[in-house]
PDB file of C-alpha atoms in Angstrom:
ATOM      1  CA  UNK A   1     -56.427 -31.590  67.091  1.00 90.00           C
ATOM      2  CA  UNK A   2     -58.505 -28.424  67.282  1.00 96.00           C
ATOM      3  CA  UNK A   3     -62.182 -27.875  66.543  1.00 97.00           C
ATOM      4  CA  UNK A   4     -63.413 -25.142  64.222  1.00 98.00           C
ATOM      5  CA  UNK A   5     -67.028 -24.163  64.846  1.00 97.00           C
ATOM      6  CA  UNK A   6     -68.935 -22.249  62.181  1.00 97.00           C
ATOM      7  CA  UNK A   7     -71.963 -20.016  62.742  1.00 96.00           C
ATOM      8  CA  UNK A   8     -74.013 -22.681  60.910  1.00 96.00           C
ATOM      9  CA  UNK A   9     -73.197 -25.206  63.644  1.00 95.00           C
ATOM     10  CA  UNK A  10     -70.563 -27.287  61.896  1.00 97.00           C
ATOM     11  CA  UNK A  11     -67.965 -28.707  64.295  1.00 97.00           C
ATOM     12  CA  UNK A  12     -64.944 -29.515  62.139  1.00 98.00           C
ATOM     13  CA  UNK A  13     -61.838 -31.249  63.482  1.00 97.00           C
ATOM     14  CA  UNK A  14     -58.700 -29.586  62.145  1.00 97.00           C
ATOM     15  CA  UNK A  15     -55.039 -30.543  62.436  1.00 96.00           C
ATOM     16  CA  UNK A  16     -51.958 -28.382  61.950  1.00 96.00           C
ATOM     17  CA  UNK A  17     -50.399 -28.631  58.500  1.00 94.00           C
ATOM     18  CA  UNK A  18     -47.037 -29.523  60.057  1.00 93.00           C
ATOM     19  CA  UNK A  19     -48.665 -32.105  62.355  1.00 92.00           C
ATOM     20  CA  UNK A  20     -47.479 -30.428  65.577  1.00 92.00           C
ATOM     21  CA  UNK A  21     -48.763 -26.879  66.036  1.00 93.00           C
ATOM     22  CA  UNK A  22     -50.712 -24.319  64.067  1.00 96.00           C
ATOM     23  CA  UNK A  23     -48.954 -21.499  62.302  1.00 94.00           C
ATOM     24  CA  UNK A  24     -50.462 -18.036  62.817  1.00 94.00           C
ATOM     25  CA  UNK A  25     -51.529 -17.893  59.167  1.00 95.00           C
ATOM     26  CA  UNK A  26     -53.500 -21.151  59.471  1.00 96.00           C
ATOM     27  CA  UNK A  27     -55.442 -19.822  62.445  1.00 96.00           C
ATOM     28  CA  UNK A  28     -56.048 -16.461  60.787  1.00 97.00           C
ATOM     29  CA  UNK A  29     -57.474 -18.230  57.769  1.00 97.00           C
ATOM     30  CA  UNK A  30     -59.875 -20.219  59.956  1.00 97.00           C
ATOM     31  CA  UNK A  31     -61.264 -17.199  61.839  1.00 97.00           C
ATOM     32  CA  UNK A  32     -61.126 -14.820  58.887  1.00 96.00           C
ATOM     33  CA  UNK A  33     -58.446 -12.398  60.083  1.00 96.00           C
ATOM     34  CA  UNK A  34     -56.319 -11.502  63.065  1.00 97.00           C
ATOM     35  CA  UNK A  35     -57.404 -13.416  66.129  1.00 96.00           C
ATOM     36  CA  UNK A  36     -57.706 -13.037  69.852  1.00 94.00           C
ATOM     37  CA  UNK A  37     -57.086 -16.041  72.125  1.00 94.00           C
ATOM     38  CA  UNK A  38     -59.445 -16.329  75.085  1.00 91.00           C
ATOM     39  CA  UNK A  39     -58.625 -18.920  77.737  1.00 91.00           C
ATOM     40  CA  UNK A  40     -61.599 -21.152  78.543  1.00 90.00           C
ATOM     41  CA  UNK A  41     -59.832 -23.782  80.673  1.00 91.00           C
ATOM     42  CA  UNK A  42     -56.370 -24.479  82.032  1.00 92.00           C
ATOM     43  CA  UNK A  43     -55.177 -25.853  78.695  1.00 93.00           C
ATOM     44  CA  UNK A  44     -57.692 -24.653  76.125  1.00 93.00           C
ATOM     45  CA  UNK A  45     -58.426 -21.451  74.294  1.00 94.00           C
ATOM     46  CA  UNK A  46     -61.052 -20.266  71.876  1.00 95.00           C
ATOM     47  CA  UNK A  47     -59.660 -18.208  69.041  1.00 96.00           C
ATOM     48  CA  UNK A  48     -61.937 -15.558  67.581  1.00 96.00           C
ATOM     49  CA  UNK A  49     -61.677 -12.848  64.959  1.00 96.00           C
ATOM     50  CA  UNK A  50     -60.533  -9.806  66.930  1.00 95.00           C
ATOM     51  CA  UNK A  51     -62.489  -7.468  64.649  1.00 95.00           C
ATOM     52  CA  UNK A  52     -65.743  -9.402  64.835  1.00 93.00           C
ATOM     53  CA  UNK A  53     -67.713  -6.378  66.058  1.00 91.00           C
ATOM     54  CA  UNK A  54     -66.177  -4.014  63.510  1.00 94.00           C
ATOM     55  CA  UNK A  55     -66.839  -6.480  60.689  1.00 95.00           C
ATOM     56  CA  UNK A  56     -70.395  -7.050  61.979  1.00 96.00           C
ATOM     57  CA  UNK A  57     -69.912 -10.837  62.117  1.00 96.00           C
ATOM     58  CA  UNK A  58     -72.912 -12.873  63.293  1.00 97.00           C
ATOM     59  CA  UNK A  59     -73.061 -14.391  66.771  1.00 96.00           C
ATOM     60  CA  UNK A  60     -71.872 -17.978  66.698  1.00 96.00           C
ATOM     61  CA  UNK A  61     -74.646 -19.502  68.823  1.00 95.00           C
ATOM     62  CA  UNK A  62     -73.405 -23.113  68.488  1.00 95.00           C
ATOM     63  CA  UNK A  63     -69.963 -22.382  69.963  1.00 93.00           C
ATOM     64  CA  UNK A  64     -71.413 -20.063  72.620  1.00 91.00           C
ATOM     65  CA  UNK A  65     -73.769 -22.829  73.755  1.00 90.00           C
ATOM     66  CA  UNK A  66     -71.017 -25.475  73.619  1.00 90.00           C
ATOM     67  CA  UNK A  67     -68.629 -23.383  75.726  1.00 90.00           C
ATOM     68  CA  UNK A  68     -71.259 -22.420  78.309  1.00 88.00           C
ATOM     69  CA  UNK A  69     -72.299 -26.087  78.670  1.00 87.00           C
ATOM     70  CA  UNK A  70     -68.816 -27.658  78.779  1.00 88.00           C
ATOM     71  CA  UNK A  71     -66.658 -25.082  80.563  1.00 85.00           C
ATOM     72  CA  UNK A  72     -67.047 -23.006  83.704  1.00 77.00           C
ATOM     73  CA  UNK A  73     -68.085 -19.958  81.725  1.00 75.00           C
ATOM     74  CA  UNK A  74     -71.494 -18.419  82.344  1.00 73.00           C
ATOM     75  CA  UNK A  75     -71.934 -16.035  79.438  1.00 75.00           C
ATOM     76  CA  UNK A  76     -69.734 -16.201  76.398  1.00 77.00           C
ATOM     77  CA  UNK A  77     -70.151 -14.612  72.983  1.00 87.00           C
ATOM     78  CA  UNK A  78     -68.211 -15.448  69.841  1.00 93.00           C
ATOM     79  CA  UNK A  79     -68.732 -13.551  66.606  1.00 95.00           C
ATOM     80  CA  UNK A  80     -68.010 -15.468  63.423  1.00 97.00           C
ATOM     81  CA  UNK A  81     -66.122 -18.740  63.244  1.00 97.00           C
ATOM     82  CA  UNK A  82     -64.311 -19.812  66.421  1.00 97.00           C
ATOM     83  CA  UNK A  83     -61.570 -22.365  66.957  1.00 97.00           C
ATOM     84  CA  UNK A  84     -61.161 -24.348  70.183  1.00 96.00           C
ATOM     85  CA  UNK A  85     -57.504 -25.239  70.512  1.00 96.00           C
ATOM     86  CA  UNK A  86     -55.190 -26.824  73.084  1.00 94.00           C
ATOM     87  CA  UNK A  87     -52.394 -24.570  74.317  1.00 91.00           C
ATOM     88  CA  UNK A  88     -49.791 -27.009  72.942  1.00 91.00           C
ATOM     89  CA  UNK A  89     -51.164 -26.588  69.418  1.00 91.00           C
ATOM     90  CA  UNK A  90     -50.512 -22.904  68.943  1.00 79.00           C
ATOM     91  CA  UNK A  91     -47.737 -20.441  69.739  1.00 71.00           C
TER      92      UNK A  91
END
């Protein structure tokens, strides 16, 4: 199960439609376009819209705070909706 975090602070548990791993299209829909995967731990990534700056997406303060508090990351910025996903859930 992955967690989608909106800029409004909603933490929403999401599961792949096939029950095993997310298809690229599912992840793109969640972040609003093509995504970039940034490793935040040995087994976890945060997926973000790779054109967040170009599209002038707002800073997602809730996910930034969550990541800085729960992972060994000092400063971390996510623009728009982010998805925290286990490496076994996406290809």
